[in-house]
Amino acid sequence: PSRASISVSAPARPAVSRLPRGALRLPRAASPLRGKASSAVRASAGPAGMPSVAHREVARAVAGEAEARLGDRLLPSAVPADVAEFRNGDGTALGSLDVRRGAPGSSIDFMLQSSLHCKVPNGAIDITSLFINLNASTDAPHFVMEFIQGSPTSMVVLLDLLPRKDLALHPEYIEKYYGNTEADKQRKIIEELPQARPYLSPSLFVRSAFSPTAVFFTIDCGQGGESVLEEIVHGHLASVVKGLLQIWLGTCAGDTSEVDEGEREIMVKRDRTVRSKSIEVDLTANLPRMFGPDVSGRVIAEIRKAFGVEEA
Amino acid sequence: PSRASISVSAPARPAVSRLPRGALRLPRAASPLRGKASSAVRASAGPAGMPSVAHREVARAVAGEAEARLGDRLLPSAVPADVAEFRNGDGTALGSLDVRRGAPGSSIDFMLQSSLHCKVPNGAIDITSLFINLNASTDAPHFVMEFIQGSPTSMVVLLDLLPRKDLALHPEYIEKYYGNTEADKQRKIIEELPQARPYLSPSLFVRSAFSPTAVFFTIDCGQGGESVLEEIVHGHLASVVKGLLQIWLGTCAGDTSEVDEGEREIMVKRDRTVRSKSIEVDLTANLPRMFGPDVSGRVIAEIRKAFGVEEA
């Protein structure tokens, strides 16, 4: 039975997105605890009531590093308050979304962070995402990071420099962004963990869209493995995410090579296809079940706006 | 130390390629034994002295099925005798190659079969390949099958309907050839074997060129697992190869949809890139070490001719 009929009304919230950037930074010790609602929470930390999860701390640190390095190439946050934080009617599902557009003249299209927490019969699901997309001034890969944690001992990791060209047609693109950058060394760090096994998306499209060095793994630490997972997340995983972000910041975000006019047209169409498909696969399939149609409709509309794939 | 300096002179052999097709078919019991050289051997069976390996029997059966179904869409074999069968100077490496071009007006570009056997210090390596490529009258996937057996208990399996378009740009292509055909069900049959684990090519290009349902696995049956491997090869693997061949014969080899002029140009370039790269990764890296420069040069030249990527 679908939960889509649950009536949801999101509480009104202050527009965190319009606060000056510095005001949003809180030292970790000052993180709001459950029940102590505060608007001064960065989106990646999640709204009040969102429990602390190791992977979310790593995501927050990485997002902070990206923001610091990109500096004024990012505009201030620009999502309505009822999308910056949202929840379902009975409070069993919480979410946050933050979108910062790229500044005019920069190669950044947008940076999107989101956090979801959803209670389920036997526990909770926590999903944390960070996408930093470039615009059509460059054909360099986007940065993609997603953690999906379905239990305290296991999670799925998706990390990639998402290609924007047909790799089989462009071996020089593979060489530039995946060979020369040694991105595969990062993937291997996770591959070599005894708790890791390759993750294959059920979506054939998702499998097709990612790069040959994509870090796609299930990390399963087995019964009693809560602290092992936390150690891996704060150790190997944090290191790999930071390593890939450094590659992306150095080689992709700063890329200034010209894009051929004809190739740009194909690339823009390709980007749009990948974004539409990822919304279809990732969000429209899941968010309504978690948050009901009203909230999820609002959130998805905002993501569509960021992705530039608004529905007709 | 490179073996490239070994002097090789291939024995003169009758032009098997010019015999009528029926003459090449021998019942298995009549297979030539070592020393009893015979030209009446089909290329996939390998030349005299090539030991019997379960995967080679499966490959032969599949190639035979493809030839029977494609019928007069295939022209007779057309490789010189010293490429149809070849060996190195001291007879520790044996190989065979058969190429049949597609008949004019058909959508077949060529069918290529090859078998390699190479003694190494601790045993032997056996590699058997079957590629059936379509021409530019269709954009349907090619058929690719490769078995690489490095010991009596383990092997690598590469099986795919090789895509000819940028899948991230063409979700409808994924749907048509990989979704609707349920190709992934075949992949899952191997994935579910406890002896199978995903195989990741060291080549980033190879990883990028294959489809999301590619059957890329290492099958390792461990010490004493010779008969287990043989059972898997004659059982699950044979069934999966035949299943994929049926899909390919039904959906790809018979495809009659029009290819747009602009897309054809990109596809031809893409095909050529994939073929050049696969020769580079697969053959020019390995054949000279096995057969020395003269023999391997002749063989690679013949494969380039079939692939339409002759060197300038």
Coordinates of C-alpha atoms in Angstrom, one line a residue:
Chain A
P1 CA 0.0 0.0 0.0
S2 CA 1.3 3.4 -0.9
R3 CA 1.8 6.0 1.7
A4 CA 1.2 8.7 -0.9
S5 CA -2.2 9.5 0.7
I6 CA -0.7 10.7 4.0
S7 CA -1.6 14.3 4.5
V8 CA 1.5 16.5 5.0
S9 CA 1.8 20.1 6.0
A10 CA 5.4 21.3 6.4
P11 CA 6.0 23.7 9.3
A12 CA 6.9 27.2 8.3
R13 CA 10.7 27.7 8.6
P14 CA 12.9 30.8 8.4
A15 CA 14.7 31.2 5.1
V16 CA 18.1 29.8 6.1
S17 CA 19.0 30.2 2.5
R18 CA 19.1 34.0 2.8
L19 CA 21.4 34.2 5.8
P20 CA 25.0 35.3 5.2
R21 CA 27.2 32.2 4.7
G22 CA 29.2 32.6 7.9
A23 CA 26.0 32.5 10.0
L24 CA 25.3 29.0 8.9
R25 CA 28.5 27.5 10.3
L26 CA 28.3 25.9 13.7
P27 CA 31.0 24.0 15.4
R28 CA 30.1 20.4 15.7
A29 CA 29.7 20.5 19.4
A30 CA 26.9 23.0 18.9
S31 CA 24.9 20.8 16.6
P32 CA 21.3 20.9 17.5
L33 CA 20.0 17.9 19.3
R34 CA 16.7 16.2 18.7
G35 CA 13.9 18.5 19.7
K36 CA 16.0 21.6 19.8
A37 CA 14.9 23.0 16.5
S38 CA 17.3 25.6 15.0
S39 CA 17.3 27.2 11.6
A40 CA 21.1 27.7 11.8
V41 CA 21.8 24.3 10.5
R42 CA 23.5 23.6 7.2
A43 CA 21.6 21.5 4.9
S44 CA 24.0 18.7 4.9
A45 CA 23.7 18.4 8.6
G46 CA 20.0 18.0 8.1
P47 CA 17.1 19.5 10.0
A48 CA 16.5 19.3 13.7
G49 CA 15.8 15.7 14.7
M50 CA 18.0 14.2 12.0
P51 CA 20.2 11.8 13.9
S52 CA 24.0 11.9 13.6
V53 CA 25.4 9.3 11.2
A54 CA 29.1 9.0 10.5
H55 CA 28.7 9.2 6.7
R56 CA 26.7 12.5 7.1
E57 CA 29.6 14.0 9.1
V58 CA 32.0 13.1 6.3
A59 CA 29.6 14.5 3.7
R60 CA 29.4 17.7 5.6
A61 CA 33.1 18.0 5.8
V62 CA 33.5 17.4 2.1
A63 CA 30.8 19.8 1.2
G64 CA 32.5 22.4 3.4
E65 CA 35.8 21.8 1.8
A66 CA 34.2 22.2 -1.7
E67 CA 32.5 25.4 -0.6
A68 CA 35.7 26.8 0.8
R69 CA 37.6 26.1 -2.3
L70 CA 35.0 27.2 -4.8
G71 CA 34.5 30.4 -2.8
D72 CA 32.6 33.1 -4.6
R73 CA 32.2 30.9 -7.7
L74 CA 29.1 29.8 -5.7
L75 CA 26.1 32.1 -5.1
P76 CA 24.3 32.0 -1.8
S77 CA 21.7 29.3 -1.2
A78 CA 18.5 29.7 -3.0
V79 CA 15.8 27.3 -2.0
P80 CA 12.5 28.2 -0.2
A81 CA 12.4 27.5 3.5
D82 CA 9.9 24.7 3.1
V83 CA 12.3 22.8 0.8
A84 CA 15.5 23.7 2.7
E85 CA 13.9 21.5 5.5
F86 CA 10.9 19.2 5.2
R87 CA 9.3 16.3 6.9
N88 CA 6.3 14.1 6.6
G89 CA 3.1 14.4 8.7
D90 CA 4.0 12.2 11.6
G91 CA 7.7 13.2 11.6
T92 CA 9.0 9.8 10.7
A93 CA 10.7 11.2 7.6
L94 CA 13.0 14.3 7.6
G95 CA 14.9 15.9 4.8
S96 CA 16.9 18.9 3.8
L97 CA 18.0 20.3 0.5
D98 CA 20.4 23.0 -0.3
V99 CA 21.2 24.4 -3.8
R100 CA 23.8 27.0 -4.6
R101 CA 24.0 28.1 -8.2
G102 CA 27.3 28.9 -9.8
A103 CA 28.2 32.6 -10.1
P104 CA 27.9 34.2 -13.6
G105 CA 31.1 33.7 -15.5
S106 CA 32.2 30.6 -13.5
S107 CA 32.1 27.0 -14.8
I108 CA 29.9 25.9 -11.9
D109 CA 26.3 25.1 -12.7
F110 CA 25.2 24.3 -9.2
M111 CA 26.1 22.5 -6.0
L112 CA 23.3 20.5 -4.5
Q113 CA 23.3 18.9 -1.1
S114 CA 20.6 16.8 0.5
S115 CA 20.0 14.6 3.5
L116 CA 17.1 12.3 4.1
H117 CA 16.2 10.3 7.2
C118 CA 13.3 8.0 7.1
K119 CA 12.2 5.6 9.8
V120 CA 11.2 2.1 8.5
P121 CA 9.7 -0.8 10.5
N122 CA 13.2 -2.3 11.4
G123 CA 15.2 0.9 11.7
A124 CA 15.9 3.8 9.5
I125 CA 17.3 4.8 6.1
D126 CA 19.7 7.7 5.8
I127 CA 20.6 9.1 2.4
T128 CA 23.1 11.9 1.9
S129 CA 24.0 13.3 -1.5
L130 CA 26.3 15.9 -2.9
F131 CA 26.3 16.8 -6.6
I132 CA 28.5 19.6 -8.0
N133 CA 27.7 20.1 -11.6
L134 CA 29.6 22.2 -14.2
N135 CA 27.9 24.2 -16.9
A136 CA 28.4 24.0 -20.7
S137 CA 31.5 26.2 -20.7
T138 CA 33.4 23.0 -20.0
D139 CA 33.0 19.3 -20.8
A140 CA 34.8 18.3 -17.6
P141 CA 33.1 15.7 -15.4
H142 CA 30.6 16.5 -12.6
F143 CA 31.3 15.5 -9.0
V144 CA 28.8 13.0 -7.6
M145 CA 28.6 11.6 -4.1
E146 CA 25.8 9.5 -2.6
F147 CA 25.7 7.5 0.6
I148 CA 22.7 5.2 1.2
Q149 CA 22.7 3.7 4.7
G150 CA 20.0 1.1 5.4
S151 CA 21.3 -0.2 8.7
P152 CA 24.0 0.8 11.3
T153 CA 26.3 -1.8 9.8
S154 CA 26.0 -1.5 6.1
M155 CA 25.7 1.2 3.4
V156 CA 26.0 1.8 -0.3
V157 CA 28.6 4.2 -1.6
L158 CA 28.3 5.9 -5.0
L159 CA 31.2 8.3 -5.8
D160 CA 32.2 9.4 -9.3
L161 CA 33.5 12.0 -11.6
L162 CA 30.5 11.7 -13.9
P163 CA 31.5 11.8 -17.5
R164 CA 29.9 14.1 -20.0
K165 CA 31.1 12.6 -23.2
D166 CA 30.7 9.2 -24.9
L167 CA 33.8 7.5 -23.5
A168 CA 34.0 4.8 -26.2
L169 CA 34.2 7.6 -28.8
H170 CA 36.6 9.7 -26.8
P171 CA 39.5 7.7 -25.3
E172 CA 41.4 11.0 -24.8
Y173 CA 38.7 12.1 -22.4
I174 CA 39.2 8.8 -20.4
E175 CA 43.0 9.5 -20.4
K176 CA 42.6 13.1 -19.3
Y177 CA 40.1 12.8 -16.5
Y178 CA 40.4 9.1 -15.4
G179 CA 43.8 7.9 -16.5
N180 CA 46.1 10.8 -15.8
T181 CA 44.4 11.7 -12.6
E182 CA 44.8 8.1 -11.2
A183 CA 41.2 8.2 -10.1
D184 CA 41.2 4.4 -10.1
K185 CA 43.6 4.3 -7.2
Q186 CA 40.9 5.9 -5.0
R187 CA 38.4 3.2 -6.2
K188 CA 40.9 0.5 -5.3
I189 CA 41.2 1.7 -1.7
I190 CA 37.5 0.8 -1.2
E191 CA 37.7 -2.3 -3.4
E192 CA 40.4 -3.8 -1.2
L193 CA 38.3 -3.6 2.0
P194 CA 37.2 -7.1 2.9
Q195 CA 33.8 -5.5 3.8
A196 CA 33.3 -4.1 0.3
R197 CA 31.7 -5.7 -2.7
P198 CA 30.8 -4.2 -6.0
Y199 CA 27.4 -2.5 -6.1
L200 CA 25.5 -2.9 -9.3
S201 CA 22.5 -0.5 -9.7
P202 CA 19.3 -2.2 -10.7
S203 CA 18.9 0.6 -13.2
L204 CA 20.7 -0.2 -16.5
F205 CA 20.8 3.5 -17.2
V206 CA 22.6 4.3 -14.0
R207 CA 25.1 1.6 -14.8
S208 CA 25.7 3.1 -18.2
A209 CA 26.1 6.7 -17.1
F210 CA 29.0 6.4 -14.6
S211 CA 32.7 6.4 -15.3
P212 CA 35.1 3.4 -15.4
T213 CA 36.6 4.4 -12.1
A214 CA 33.3 5.0 -10.3
V215 CA 33.4 3.9 -6.7
F216 CA 30.2 1.8 -6.5
F217 CA 30.3 -0.5 -3.5
T218 CA 28.2 -2.0 -0.8
I219 CA 30.1 -1.9 2.5
D220 CA 28.7 -4.5 4.9
C221 CA 30.3 -5.0 8.2
G222 CA 28.0 -7.8 9.4
Q223 CA 26.3 -8.2 12.8
G224 CA 27.9 -6.2 15.5
G225 CA 29.9 -4.2 13.0
E226 CA 28.6 -0.7 13.9
S227 CA 31.9 0.6 15.0
V228 CA 33.8 -1.1 12.2
L229 CA 31.6 0.7 9.7
E230 CA 32.1 4.0 11.5
E231 CA 35.9 3.5 11.4
I232 CA 35.8 2.7 7.7
V233 CA 33.6 5.8 7.0
H234 CA 35.8 8.1 9.0
G235 CA 39.0 6.4 7.7
H236 CA 39.1 4.9 4.2
L237 CA 35.9 6.4 2.9
A238 CA 36.6 9.9 4.1
S239 CA 40.1 9.7 2.5
V240 CA 38.7 8.5 -0.8
V241 CA 36.0 11.1 -1.0
K242 CA 38.5 13.8 -0.2
G243 CA 41.0 12.4 -2.8
L244 CA 38.3 12.4 -5.5
L245 CA 37.2 15.9 -4.5
Q246 CA 40.8 17.1 -4.8
I247 CA 41.1 15.6 -8.3
W248 CA 37.8 17.1 -9.3
L249 CA 38.7 20.6 -7.9
G250 CA 42.1 20.5 -9.6
T251 CA 41.3 18.9 -12.9
C252 CA 37.6 19.4 -13.5
A253 CA 36.4 22.6 -11.7
G254 CA 39.4 24.5 -13.1
D255 CA 39.2 23.2 -16.6
T256 CA 39.5 25.9 -19.2
S257 CA 39.7 24.0 -22.5
E258 CA 37.4 25.1 -25.2
V259 CA 34.3 23.0 -26.0
D260 CA 33.5 22.6 -29.7
E261 CA 30.1 24.1 -30.7
G262 CA 28.7 20.8 -32.1
E263 CA 30.0 18.8 -29.2
R264 CA 28.5 21.3 -26.7
E265 CA 25.1 20.7 -28.2
I266 CA 25.4 16.9 -27.7
M267 CA 26.8 17.4 -24.3
V268 CA 23.9 19.6 -23.2
K269 CA 21.4 17.1 -24.4
R270 CA 23.4 14.3 -22.7
D271 CA 23.6 16.2 -19.4
R272 CA 19.8 16.8 -19.6
T273 CA 19.1 13.1 -20.3
V274 CA 21.3 11.9 -17.4
R275 CA 19.7 14.4 -15.0
S276 CA 16.1 13.6 -16.0
K277 CA 16.9 9.9 -15.7
S278 CA 18.5 10.3 -12.3
I279 CA 15.5 12.2 -11.0
E280 CA 13.2 9.5 -12.4
V281 CA 15.3 6.6 -11.0
D282 CA 16.3 8.2 -7.7
L283 CA 13.7 10.6 -6.6
T284 CA 10.3 10.2 -8.2
A285 CA 10.5 6.5 -7.3
N286 CA 11.3 7.1 -3.7
L287 CA 10.5 10.5 -2.3
P288 CA 6.7 10.3 -2.6
R289 CA 6.7 7.1 -0.5
M290 CA 8.7 8.8 2.2
F291 CA 7.2 12.3 2.3
G292 CA 3.8 12.1 0.5
P293 CA 2.9 13.8 -2.7
D294 CA 2.9 17.4 -1.6
V295 CA 6.3 17.7 0.1
S296 CA 8.0 15.5 -2.4
G297 CA 6.4 17.4 -5.2
R298 CA 7.9 20.7 -3.9
V299 CA 11.3 19.1 -3.3
I300 CA 11.5 17.5 -6.7
A301 CA 10.4 20.7 -8.4
E302 CA 13.3 22.5 -6.7
I303 CA 15.7 19.8 -7.8
R304 CA 14.4 19.9 -11.3
K305 CA 14.9 23.7 -11.3
A306 CA 18.6 23.2 -10.2
F307 CA 19.0 20.5 -12.9
G308 CA 17.5 22.6 -15.6
V309 CA 15.0 19.9 -16.5
E310 CA 11.7 21.4 -15.4
E311 CA 8.6 19.6 -16.5
A312 CA 6.5 21.1 -19.2
Chain B
P1 CA 62.9 -10.3 -21.1
S2 CA 60.9 -10.1 -24.3
R3 CA 60.5 -13.2 -26.5
A4 CA 60.0 -11.0 -29.5
S5 CA 63.5 -12.1 -30.8
I6 CA 62.5 -15.7 -31.3
S7 CA 62.7 -16.6 -34.9
V8 CA 59.5 -18.1 -36.2
S9 CA 58.7 -19.6 -39.5
A10 CA 55.2 -20.8 -40.0
P11 CA 54.8 -24.1 -41.8
A12 CA 53.0 -23.8 -45.2
R13 CA 49.4 -25.0 -44.9
P14 CA 46.7 -25.6 -47.4
A15 CA 44.2 -22.8 -47.8
V16 CA 41.4 -24.1 -45.5
S17 CA 39.7 -20.9 -46.1
R18 CA 39.0 -21.8 -49.7
L19 CA 37.4 -25.2 -49.1
P20 CA 33.7 -25.5 -49.4
R21 CA 32.0 -25.0 -46.0
G22 CA 30.8 -28.6 -45.5
A23 CA 34.3 -29.9 -45.9
L24 CA 35.3 -28.2 -42.7
R25 CA 32.9 -30.0 -40.5
L26 CA 34.2 -33.0 -38.7
P27 CA 32.5 -34.9 -35.9
R28 CA 34.3 -34.3 -32.6
A29 CA 35.5 -38.0 -32.5
A30 CA 37.5 -37.3 -35.6
S31 CA 39.4 -34.3 -34.1
P32 CA 43.0 -34.4 -35.1
L33 CA 45.4 -35.4 -32.4
R34 CA 48.8 -33.8 -31.8
G35 CA 51.1 -34.6 -34.6
K36 CA 48.3 -35.6 -37.0
A37 CA 48.1 -32.3 -38.8
S38 CA 45.0 -31.8 -40.8
S39 CA 43.7 -28.8 -42.7
A40 CA 40.1 -30.0 -42.2
V41 CA 39.8 -28.4 -38.8
R42 CA 37.5 -25.5 -38.1
A43 CA 39.2 -22.5 -36.7
S44 CA 37.4 -22.5 -33.4
A45 CA 38.6 -26.1 -32.8
G46 CA 42.1 -24.8 -33.2
P47 CA 45.0 -26.3 -35.1
A48 CA 46.5 -29.7 -34.6
G49 CA 48.0 -30.0 -31.2
M50 CA 45.6 -27.6 -29.5
P51 CA 44.4 -29.4 -26.5
S52 CA 40.7 -29.8 -25.8
V53 CA 39.3 -27.4 -23.2
A54 CA 35.7 -27.3 -22.2
H55 CA 35.2 -23.7 -23.0
R56 CA 36.6 -24.2 -26.5
E57 CA 33.9 -26.9 -27.1
V58 CA 31.2 -24.5 -26.0
A59 CA 32.7 -21.7 -28.2
R60 CA 32.7 -24.1 -31.2
A61 CA 29.1 -25.1 -30.6
V62 CA 28.0 -21.5 -30.4
A63 CA 30.0 -20.5 -33.5
G64 CA 28.4 -23.4 -35.3
E65 CA 24.9 -22.3 -34.2
A66 CA 25.6 -18.7 -35.4
E67 CA 26.9 -19.9 -38.7
A68 CA 23.9 -22.2 -39.2
R69 CA 21.5 -19.4 -38.4
L70 CA 23.2 -16.7 -40.4
G71 CA 23.6 -19.1 -43.4
D72 CA 24.4 -17.3 -46.6
R73 CA 24.6 -14.0 -44.9
L74 CA 28.2 -15.1 -44.3
L75 CA 30.7 -15.5 -47.1
P76 CA 33.2 -18.4 -47.0
S77 CA 36.3 -18.0 -44.9
A78 CA 38.9 -15.7 -46.2
V79 CA 42.2 -15.8 -44.4
P80 CA 45.5 -17.0 -45.7
A81 CA 46.6 -20.4 -44.6
D82 CA 49.5 -19.1 -42.5
V83 CA 47.0 -17.1 -40.5
A84 CA 44.2 -19.7 -40.4
E85 CA 46.7 -21.7 -38.3
F86 CA 49.9 -20.5 -36.8
R87 CA 52.5 -21.3 -34.1
N88 CA 55.7 -20.1 -32.7
G89 CA 59.1 -21.6 -33.5
D90 CA 59.3 -24.2 -30.7
G91 CA 55.6 -25.1 -30.9
T92 CA 54.8 -23.9 -27.4
A93 CA 52.2 -21.5 -28.7
L94 CA 49.5 -22.4 -31.2
G95 CA 46.7 -20.3 -32.7
S96 CA 44.0 -20.2 -35.3
L97 CA 42.0 -17.4 -36.8
D98 CA 38.9 -17.6 -39.0
V99 CA 37.2 -14.6 -40.6
R100 CA 34.0 -14.7 -42.6
R101 CA 32.8 -11.4 -44.1
G102 CA 29.2 -10.7 -44.4
A103 CA 27.5 -11.1 -47.8
P104 CA 26.7 -8.0 -49.7
G105 CA 23.3 -6.6 -48.8
S106 CA 23.3 -8.3 -45.4
S107 CA 23.8 -6.4 -42.1
I108 CA 26.8 -8.6 -41.1
D109 CA 30.2 -7.0 -41.3
F110 CA 32.2 -10.0 -40.3
M111 CA 32.4 -13.0 -38.0
L112 CA 35.8 -13.6 -36.4
Q113 CA 36.8 -16.7 -34.4
S114 CA 40.1 -17.3 -32.9
S115 CA 41.8 -19.8 -30.5
L116 CA 45.1 -19.4 -28.8
H117 CA 47.0 -21.9 -26.7
C118 CA 50.3 -20.9 -25.1
K119 CA 52.4 -22.9 -22.7
V120 CA 53.7 -20.9 -19.8
P121 CA 56.1 -22.0 -17.0
N122 CA 53.3 -23.3 -14.7
G123 CA 50.8 -24.6 -17.3
A124 CA 49.1 -23.0 -20.2
I125 CA 46.8 -20.1 -21.2
D126 CA 43.9 -20.8 -23.6
I127 CA 42.0 -17.9 -25.1
T128 CA 39.0 -18.4 -27.4
S129 CA 37.1 -15.5 -29.0
L130 CA 34.1 -15.0 -31.2
F131 CA 33.1 -11.6 -32.5
I132 CA 30.2 -11.1 -34.8
N133 CA 30.1 -7.5 -35.9
L134 CA 27.3 -5.7 -37.8
N135 CA 27.9 -3.1 -40.5
A136 CA 26.7 0.5 -40.7
S137 CA 23.3 -0.4 -42.1
T138 CA 22.2 -0.9 -38.5
D139 CA 23.1 0.5 -35.1
A140 CA 22.3 -2.8 -33.3
P141 CA 24.9 -4.2 -30.9
H142 CA 27.7 -6.5 -31.9
F143 CA 28.1 -10.0 -30.4
V144 CA 31.3 -10.4 -28.3
M145 CA 32.4 -13.6 -26.6
E146 CA 35.8 -14.2 -25.0
F147 CA 37.1 -16.9 -22.7
I148 CA 40.5 -16.6 -21.1
Q149 CA 41.5 -19.6 -19.2
G150 CA 44.8 -19.4 -17.2
S151 CA 44.5 -22.6 -15.3
P152 CA 42.4 -25.8 -15.3
T153 CA 40.3 -24.4 -12.4
S154 CA 39.7 -20.8 -13.3
M155 CA 38.9 -18.6 -16.2
V156 CA 37.7 -15.1 -17.2
V157 CA 34.4 -14.8 -19.1
L158 CA 33.6 -11.7 -21.3
L159 CA 30.3 -11.8 -23.0
D160 CA 28.3 -8.9 -24.3
L161 CA 26.0 -7.3 -26.8
L162 CA 28.5 -4.5 -27.5
P163 CA 26.7 -1.2 -27.7
R164 CA 27.3 1.1 -30.7
K165 CA 25.7 4.3 -29.3
D166 CA 26.4 6.5 -26.3
L167 CA 24.0 4.9 -23.9
A168 CA 23.7 7.9 -21.5
L169 CA 22.5 9.9 -24.5
H170 CA 20.2 7.2 -25.8
P171 CA 18.1 5.6 -23.0
E172 CA 15.8 4.2 -25.7
Y173 CA 18.7 2.1 -27.0
I174 CA 19.2 0.7 -23.6
E175 CA 15.6 -0.2 -23.4
K176 CA 15.4 -1.8 -26.8
Y177 CA 18.5 -4.0 -26.7
Y178 CA 19.2 -4.5 -23.0
G179 CA 15.9 -3.9 -21.1
N180 CA 13.3 -5.4 -23.4
T181 CA 15.5 -8.4 -24.2
E182 CA 16.1 -9.2 -20.5
A183 CA 19.8 -9.6 -21.3
D184 CA 20.5 -9.0 -17.6
K185 CA 18.8 -12.2 -16.6
Q186 CA 21.6 -14.1 -18.4
R187 CA 24.2 -12.1 -16.6
K188 CA 22.6 -12.9 -13.3
I189 CA 22.9 -16.6 -13.9
I190 CA 26.7 -16.3 -13.8
E191 CA 26.6 -13.7 -11.0
E192 CA 24.8 -16.1 -8.8
L193 CA 27.4 -18.8 -9.0
P194 CA 29.4 -18.9 -5.8
Q195 CA 32.6 -19.4 -7.9
A196 CA 32.0 -16.2 -9.8
R197 CA 33.2 -12.7 -8.9
P198 CA 32.9 -9.6 -11.1
Y199 CA 35.8 -9.1 -13.4
L200 CA 37.1 -5.5 -13.9
S201 CA 39.4 -5.0 -16.9
P202 CA 42.6 -3.1 -16.1
S203 CA 41.8 -1.1 -19.2
L204 CA 39.6 1.9 -18.4
F205 CA 38.6 2.0 -22.1
V206 CA 37.4 -1.6 -22.1
R207 CA 35.4 -0.9 -18.9
S208 CA 33.8 2.0 -20.8
A209 CA 33.0 0.3 -24.0
F210 CA 30.8 -2.6 -22.7
S211 CA 27.1 -2.6 -22.0
P212 CA 25.4 -2.5 -18.6
T213 CA 24.5 -6.1 -18.9
A214 CA 27.9 -7.4 -19.9
V215 CA 28.8 -10.7 -18.4
F216 CA 32.3 -10.0 -17.0
F217 CA 33.3 -12.5 -14.4
T218 CA 36.2 -14.5 -13.1
I219 CA 35.1 -18.0 -12.4
D220 CA 37.5 -19.6 -9.9
C221 CA 36.8 -23.1 -8.6
G222 CA 39.8 -23.3 -6.4
Q223 CA 42.2 -26.2 -5.9
G224 CA 40.9 -29.5 -7.2
G225 CA 38.0 -27.7 -9.0
E226 CA 38.8 -28.9 -12.5
S227 CA 35.6 -30.9 -12.9
V228 CA 33.5 -28.2 -11.2
L229 CA 34.8 -25.7 -13.7
E230 CA 34.0 -28.1 -16.6
E231 CA 30.5 -28.6 -15.3
I232 CA 29.9 -24.9 -15.0
V233 CA 31.3 -24.3 -18.5
H234 CA 29.1 -27.0 -20.1
G235 CA 26.1 -26.1 -17.9
H236 CA 25.5 -22.5 -16.8
L237 CA 28.0 -20.8 -19.1
A238 CA 26.9 -22.7 -22.2
S239 CA 23.3 -21.8 -21.4
V240 CA 24.1 -18.1 -20.9
V241 CA 26.2 -17.9 -24.1
K242 CA 23.4 -19.5 -26.1
G243 CA 20.8 -17.3 -24.4
L244 CA 22.7 -14.2 -25.4
L245 CA 23.3 -15.5 -28.9
Q246 CA 19.6 -16.1 -29.3
I247 CA 18.9 -12.5 -28.2
W248 CA 21.5 -11.2 -30.6
L249 CA 20.3 -13.3 -33.5
G250 CA 16.7 -12.3 -32.9
T251 CA 17.0 -8.6 -31.9
C252 CA 20.3 -7.4 -33.4
A253 CA 21.3 -9.5 -36.4
G254 CA 17.7 -9.0 -37.8
D255 CA 17.3 -5.4 -37.0
T256 CA 16.1 -3.4 -39.9
S257 CA 15.4 0.1 -38.4
E258 CA 16.9 3.0 -40.3
V259 CA 20.0 4.7 -39.0
D260 CA 20.0 8.5 -39.3
E261 CA 22.8 9.8 -41.6
G262 CA 24.4 12.0 -38.9
E263 CA 24.2 9.3 -36.3
R264 CA 25.7 6.8 -38.7
E265 CA 28.8 8.9 -39.1
I266 CA 29.4 9.1 -35.3
M267 CA 28.7 5.3 -35.0
V268 CA 31.2 4.4 -37.7
K269 CA 33.8 6.6 -35.9
R270 CA 32.9 5.0 -32.6
D271 CA 33.1 1.4 -34.0
R272 CA 36.5 2.2 -35.4
T273 CA 37.7 3.6 -32.1
V274 CA 36.5 0.6 -30.2
R275 CA 38.1 -1.8 -32.6
S276 CA 41.4 0.0 -32.7
K277 CA 41.5 0.2 -29.0
S278 CA 40.6 -3.5 -28.5
I279 CA 43.4 -4.5 -30.9
E280 CA 45.8 -2.3 -29.0
V281 CA 44.7 -3.6 -25.6
D282 CA 44.1 -7.2 -26.4
L283 CA 46.4 -8.2 -29.3
T284 CA 49.3 -5.9 -29.8
A285 CA 50.0 -6.2 -26.1
N286 CA 50.0 -10.0 -26.0
L287 CA 50.4 -11.7 -29.4
P288 CA 54.0 -10.7 -30.0
R289 CA 55.1 -12.1 -26.7
M290 CA 53.4 -15.4 -27.5
F291 CA 54.3 -15.8 -31.2
G292 CA 57.1 -13.4 -32.0
P293 CA 56.9 -10.4 -34.2
D294 CA 56.5 -12.1 -37.6
V295 CA 53.6 -14.4 -36.9
S296 CA 51.8 -12.0 -34.7
G297 CA 52.3 -9.2 -37.3
R298 CA 50.6 -11.4 -39.9
V299 CA 47.8 -12.3 -37.6
I300 CA 47.2 -8.8 -36.4
A301 CA 47.3 -7.5 -40.0
E302 CA 44.5 -9.9 -40.8
I303 CA 42.4 -8.9 -37.8
R304 CA 42.9 -5.2 -38.7
K305 CA 41.7 -6.0 -42.2
A306 CA 38.5 -7.6 -40.8
F307 CA 38.0 -4.7 -38.4
G308 CA 38.5 -2.2 -41.1
V309 CA 41.2 -0.4 -39.1
E310 CA 44.2 -1.0 -41.3
E311 CA 47.3 0.9 -40.3
A312 CA 48.5 3.7 -42.6

